[in-house]
Amino acid sequence: MTDRVLMQELTWPEYEARVAAGAPLLVGVGATEQHGPHLPLGTDALLASELLRRAASALGGIVLPTVTYGGKSQPKSGGGETFPGTLSLDAVHLIGTIRDVLRGCVRHGARRIAILNGHLENQWYTTEAIDLALRDARAEGVHDLVVVHLTGEDAISEGLLAEMFPEGFPGFALEHAARIETSMMAHLFPDLLRADRLARDPRAVFPRAERHPHRLMPVPPSGVLSPAQGYDADYGRRLVDEMVQYIIIESRDAFSLGTA
Ligand SMILES: [Zn+2]
């Protein structure tokens, strides 16, 4: 069944054969984190999983189970760890989890792996895990492992951002649970969007220096860091298209797959 792209739907002989034939393995790293009163706790993981699923066929790739717990939420990019439902890993465990997944993939014979990060705070932990996994591989005599680290922030064109934010783009950190994620959820998972629960908090304003403990940081009570008003399912469709194309183009290039 070459049209199945989810690892969880493959048998081990099917998986083994596809990996032996050079199929790239695609791993999402998400989070379980508050996304305001209008989006579900699984937003980051749901989006990462679905974007990879949509990109998989064009790459002949297999989508692994998504890492659904992320690095600790930070007040200025996710509201912080004080919200009910935000459930995060210590950095050392997230790094270890991603490293273990990569090490397993290498043991399976995979040499082309793409990681899509769906949660801003994961970025440097993912980078560290990739670095350690490459070191593990080299120690075992594997020198042809290629890992591409994909982030949604790199995928979105300036033109689309300018159109979506005529008042000025607040930056990806403050876009938490805001116009971009809400537009994408409205397009991909409309049943999960509580459109009648949009928060009315103004855009968050933070001190320039981080304060600890995090309850000293002025996080809007809703957990939404910029207004989601102005979201649009059609923006969501265009965001998804740009991100899927980015995943395909960057992975093909990194893996030297050509554009067949
Ligand atoms: Zn998010």
Coordinates of C-alpha atoms and ligand atoms in Angstrom, one line a residue:
M1 CA 0.0 0.0 0.0
T2 CA 2.3 2.7 -1.2
D3 CA -0.4 5.4 -0.7
R4 CA -0.3 5.0 3.1
V5 CA 1.9 7.7 4.6
L6 CA 1.4 7.3 8.4
M7 CA 3.9 5.0 10.1
Q8 CA 1.1 4.0 12.5
E9 CA -0.8 2.5 9.6
L10 CA 2.1 0.5 8.2
T11 CA 3.1 -3.0 9.1
W12 CA 6.8 -3.6 10.0
P13 CA 7.6 -5.3 6.6
E14 CA 6.0 -2.4 4.7
Y15 CA 7.8 0.1 6.8
E16 CA 11.1 -1.8 6.4
A17 CA 10.8 -2.0 2.6
R18 CA 9.9 1.7 2.2
V19 CA 12.8 2.8 4.4
A20 CA 15.2 0.5 2.5
A21 CA 14.0 2.1 -0.7
G22 CA 15.1 5.5 0.7
A23 CA 11.8 6.9 2.0
P24 CA 12.4 10.0 4.0
L25 CA 11.0 9.9 7.6
L26 CA 9.0 12.9 8.7
V27 CA 8.7 13.8 12.4
G28 CA 6.6 16.6 13.9
V29 CA 7.5 18.1 17.2
G30 CA 4.5 19.9 18.8
A31 CA 3.3 20.8 22.2
T32 CA 0.4 20.4 24.6
E33 CA -0.2 24.0 25.5
Q34 CA -3.0 26.5 26.1
H35 CA -4.1 28.3 22.9
G36 CA -6.6 30.7 24.4
P37 CA -10.3 30.0 24.9
H38 CA -10.9 29.4 21.2
L39 CA -8.3 26.8 20.1
P40 CA -7.6 23.3 21.5
L41 CA -4.6 22.3 23.6
G42 CA -3.2 20.2 20.9
T43 CA -3.0 22.9 18.3
D44 CA 0.7 22.8 17.7
A45 CA 0.8 19.1 17.4
L46 CA -2.3 18.9 15.2
L47 CA -0.9 21.4 12.8
A48 CA 2.6 19.9 12.5
S49 CA 1.1 16.4 12.0
E50 CA -1.3 17.5 9.3
L51 CA 1.3 19.6 7.4
L52 CA 3.6 16.6 7.2
R53 CA 0.8 14.3 6.2
R54 CA 0.0 16.7 3.3
A55 CA 3.7 16.9 2.2
A56 CA 4.4 13.2 2.6
S57 CA 3.2 11.8 -0.8
A58 CA 5.2 14.3 -2.8
L59 CA 8.3 13.2 -0.9
G60 CA 7.5 9.5 -0.9
G61 CA 7.9 9.9 2.8
I62 CA 6.6 8.3 6.0
V63 CA 5.1 10.4 8.8
L64 CA 6.1 9.2 12.2
P65 CA 4.0 9.7 15.3
T66 CA 4.3 13.3 16.4
V67 CA 6.1 14.2 19.6
T68 CA 3.1 15.8 21.3
Y69 CA 4.7 17.3 24.4
G70 CA 7.0 20.2 23.9
G71 CA 9.5 22.4 25.6
K72 CA 8.3 24.6 28.4
S73 CA 5.9 27.4 27.4
Q74 CA 7.5 30.8 27.8
P75 CA 5.4 33.9 28.8
K76 CA 6.4 35.9 25.8
S77 CA 5.8 33.2 23.3
G78 CA 3.1 30.9 24.7
G79 CA 1.8 32.4 27.9
G80 CA 4.1 30.3 30.2
E81 CA 3.6 27.2 32.3
T82 CA 0.9 28.5 34.7
F83 CA -2.2 27.8 32.5
P84 CA -4.2 24.6 33.1
G85 CA -3.6 22.3 30.2
T86 CA -0.1 23.4 29.4
L87 CA 1.9 20.2 29.8
S88 CA 5.6 20.4 28.9
L89 CA 8.8 18.5 29.2
D90 CA 12.0 19.5 31.0
A91 CA 14.4 20.5 28.2
V92 CA 16.6 17.5 28.9
H93 CA 13.7 15.1 28.4
L94 CA 12.6 16.8 25.1
I95 CA 16.1 16.7 23.8
G96 CA 16.4 13.0 24.9
T97 CA 13.1 12.1 23.3
I98 CA 13.9 13.6 19.9
R99 CA 17.4 12.1 20.1
D100 CA 16.0 8.6 20.9
V101 CA 13.5 8.9 17.9
L102 CA 16.3 9.9 15.6
R103 CA 18.6 7.1 16.9
G104 CA 15.8 4.6 16.3
C105 CA 15.3 5.8 12.7
V106 CA 19.0 5.4 12.0
R107 CA 18.9 1.9 13.4
H108 CA 16.0 1.2 11.0
G109 CA 18.3 2.3 8.1
A110 CA 16.8 5.7 7.5
R111 CA 19.3 8.3 6.3
R112 CA 16.9 11.1 5.4
I113 CA 14.9 12.6 8.2
A114 CA 12.9 15.8 8.3
I115 CA 11.7 17.4 11.6
L116 CA 9.0 20.0 11.6
N117 CA 8.8 22.1 14.7
G118 CA 5.3 23.3 15.5
H119 CA 6.1 25.1 18.8
L120 CA 8.5 28.0 19.0
E121 CA 10.1 27.0 22.3
N122 CA 11.2 23.6 20.9
Q123 CA 13.6 25.2 18.4
W124 CA 16.9 25.1 20.2
Y125 CA 16.2 21.8 22.0
T126 CA 15.4 20.2 18.6
T127 CA 18.7 21.7 17.2
E128 CA 20.6 20.2 20.1
A129 CA 18.9 16.8 19.7
I130 CA 19.8 16.7 16.0
D131 CA 23.4 17.5 16.8
L132 CA 23.6 14.7 19.4
A133 CA 21.9 12.3 17.1
L134 CA 24.4 13.0 14.3
R135 CA 27.2 12.5 16.8
D136 CA 25.6 9.2 17.9
A137 CA 25.4 8.1 14.2
R138 CA 29.0 9.0 13.5
A139 CA 30.1 7.0 16.5
E140 CA 28.4 4.0 15.0
G141 CA 30.0 4.5 11.6
V142 CA 27.0 6.2 9.9
H143 CA 28.3 9.2 8.0
D144 CA 25.5 9.8 5.4
L145 CA 22.6 10.8 7.8
V146 CA 20.9 14.1 6.7
V147 CA 18.4 15.8 9.0
V148 CA 16.5 18.8 7.8
H149 CA 15.0 21.1 10.6
L150 CA 11.9 22.8 9.4
T151 CA 10.0 25.6 11.1
G152 CA 6.8 27.2 10.1
E153 CA 8.2 30.7 10.7
D154 CA 10.6 30.2 7.8
A155 CA 7.9 29.1 5.4
I156 CA 5.5 32.1 5.3
S157 CA 6.1 34.6 2.6
E158 CA 6.5 38.3 3.4
G159 CA 3.8 39.1 0.9
L160 CA 1.2 36.9 2.8
L161 CA 2.3 38.4 6.1
A162 CA 1.9 41.9 4.8
E163 CA -1.6 41.1 3.5
M164 CA -2.6 39.4 6.8
F165 CA -1.2 42.2 9.0
P166 CA -1.9 45.5 7.4
E167 CA -1.3 47.1 10.9
G168 CA 2.2 45.5 11.1
F169 CA 3.3 42.0 11.9
P170 CA 3.8 41.5 15.7
G171 CA 6.4 38.7 15.2
F172 CA 5.9 35.0 15.6
A173 CA 6.3 34.9 19.3
L174 CA 3.4 37.3 20.0
E175 CA 1.4 35.5 17.3
H176 CA 0.6 32.8 19.8
A177 CA -3.0 31.5 19.4
A178 CA -3.6 34.5 17.2
R179 CA -4.3 35.3 13.6
I180 CA -1.9 32.8 11.9
E181 CA -2.8 29.7 14.1
T182 CA -6.5 30.5 14.2
S183 CA -6.6 30.9 10.4
M184 CA -4.9 27.5 9.9
M185 CA -7.1 25.8 12.4
A186 CA -10.2 27.4 10.7
H187 CA -9.0 25.8 7.4
L188 CA -7.8 22.4 8.6
F189 CA -9.9 21.7 11.7
P190 CA -13.0 24.0 11.6
D191 CA -14.8 21.8 14.1
L192 CA -12.1 22.4 16.7
L193 CA -12.3 26.2 16.5
R194 CA -14.6 27.9 19.0
A195 CA -15.2 31.0 16.9
D196 CA -17.6 32.4 19.4
R197 CA -14.9 32.3 22.2
L198 CA -12.4 34.7 20.7
A199 CA -10.6 36.7 23.4
R200 CA -10.8 40.5 23.5
D201 CA -7.4 41.1 25.2
P202 CA -5.2 43.7 23.5
R203 CA -1.8 42.7 22.2
A204 CA 0.5 41.7 25.1
V205 CA 3.1 44.2 26.2
F206 CA 6.0 42.7 28.1
P207 CA 8.9 44.2 30.0
R208 CA 12.1 43.9 28.0
A209 CA 13.8 41.7 30.6
E210 CA 12.3 38.3 31.6
R211 CA 11.1 38.1 35.2
H212 CA 11.1 35.0 37.3
P213 CA 8.9 33.4 38.6
H214 CA 6.8 33.8 35.5
R215 CA 3.7 35.0 37.4
L216 CA 5.5 38.3 37.5
M217 CA 5.1 38.6 33.7
P218 CA 2.0 40.4 32.5
V219 CA 0.5 37.6 30.4
P220 CA -3.0 38.4 29.1
P221 CA -5.6 36.4 31.1
S222 CA -6.9 34.6 28.0
G223 CA -3.4 33.3 27.1
V224 CA -3.8 34.9 23.6
L225 CA -0.8 37.2 23.0
S226 CA -2.2 39.1 20.0
P227 CA -5.8 39.4 18.8
A228 CA -7.0 36.6 16.7
Q229 CA -9.6 38.8 15.1
G230 CA -9.0 39.1 11.4
Y231 CA -8.3 35.4 11.1
D232 CA -9.7 33.9 7.9
A233 CA -10.0 30.3 6.7
D234 CA -8.8 31.4 3.3
Y235 CA -5.6 32.9 4.8
G236 CA -5.3 29.5 6.5
R237 CA -5.5 27.7 3.2
R238 CA -2.7 29.9 1.8
L239 CA -0.6 29.5 4.9
V240 CA -1.0 25.7 4.7
D241 CA -0.1 25.7 0.9
E242 CA 3.0 27.8 1.6
M243 CA 4.1 25.6 4.5
V244 CA 3.5 22.3 2.6
Q245 CA 5.5 23.6 -0.4
Y246 CA 8.3 24.7 1.9
I247 CA 8.4 21.3 3.5
I248 CA 8.5 19.6 0.1
I249 CA 11.1 22.0 -1.5
E250 CA 13.5 22.1 1.5
S251 CA 13.3 18.4 2.0
R252 CA 13.8 17.5 -1.7
D253 CA 16.8 19.9 -1.8
A254 CA 18.4 18.6 1.4
F255 CA 17.8 15.0 0.4
S256 CA 18.8 15.5 -3.3
L257 CA 15.5 14.0 -4.4
G258 CA 15.0 16.1 -7.5
T259 CA 11.6 17.4 -8.5
A260 CA 10.0 14.4 -10.2
Ligands
ZN1 ZN 0.8 27.2 18.9

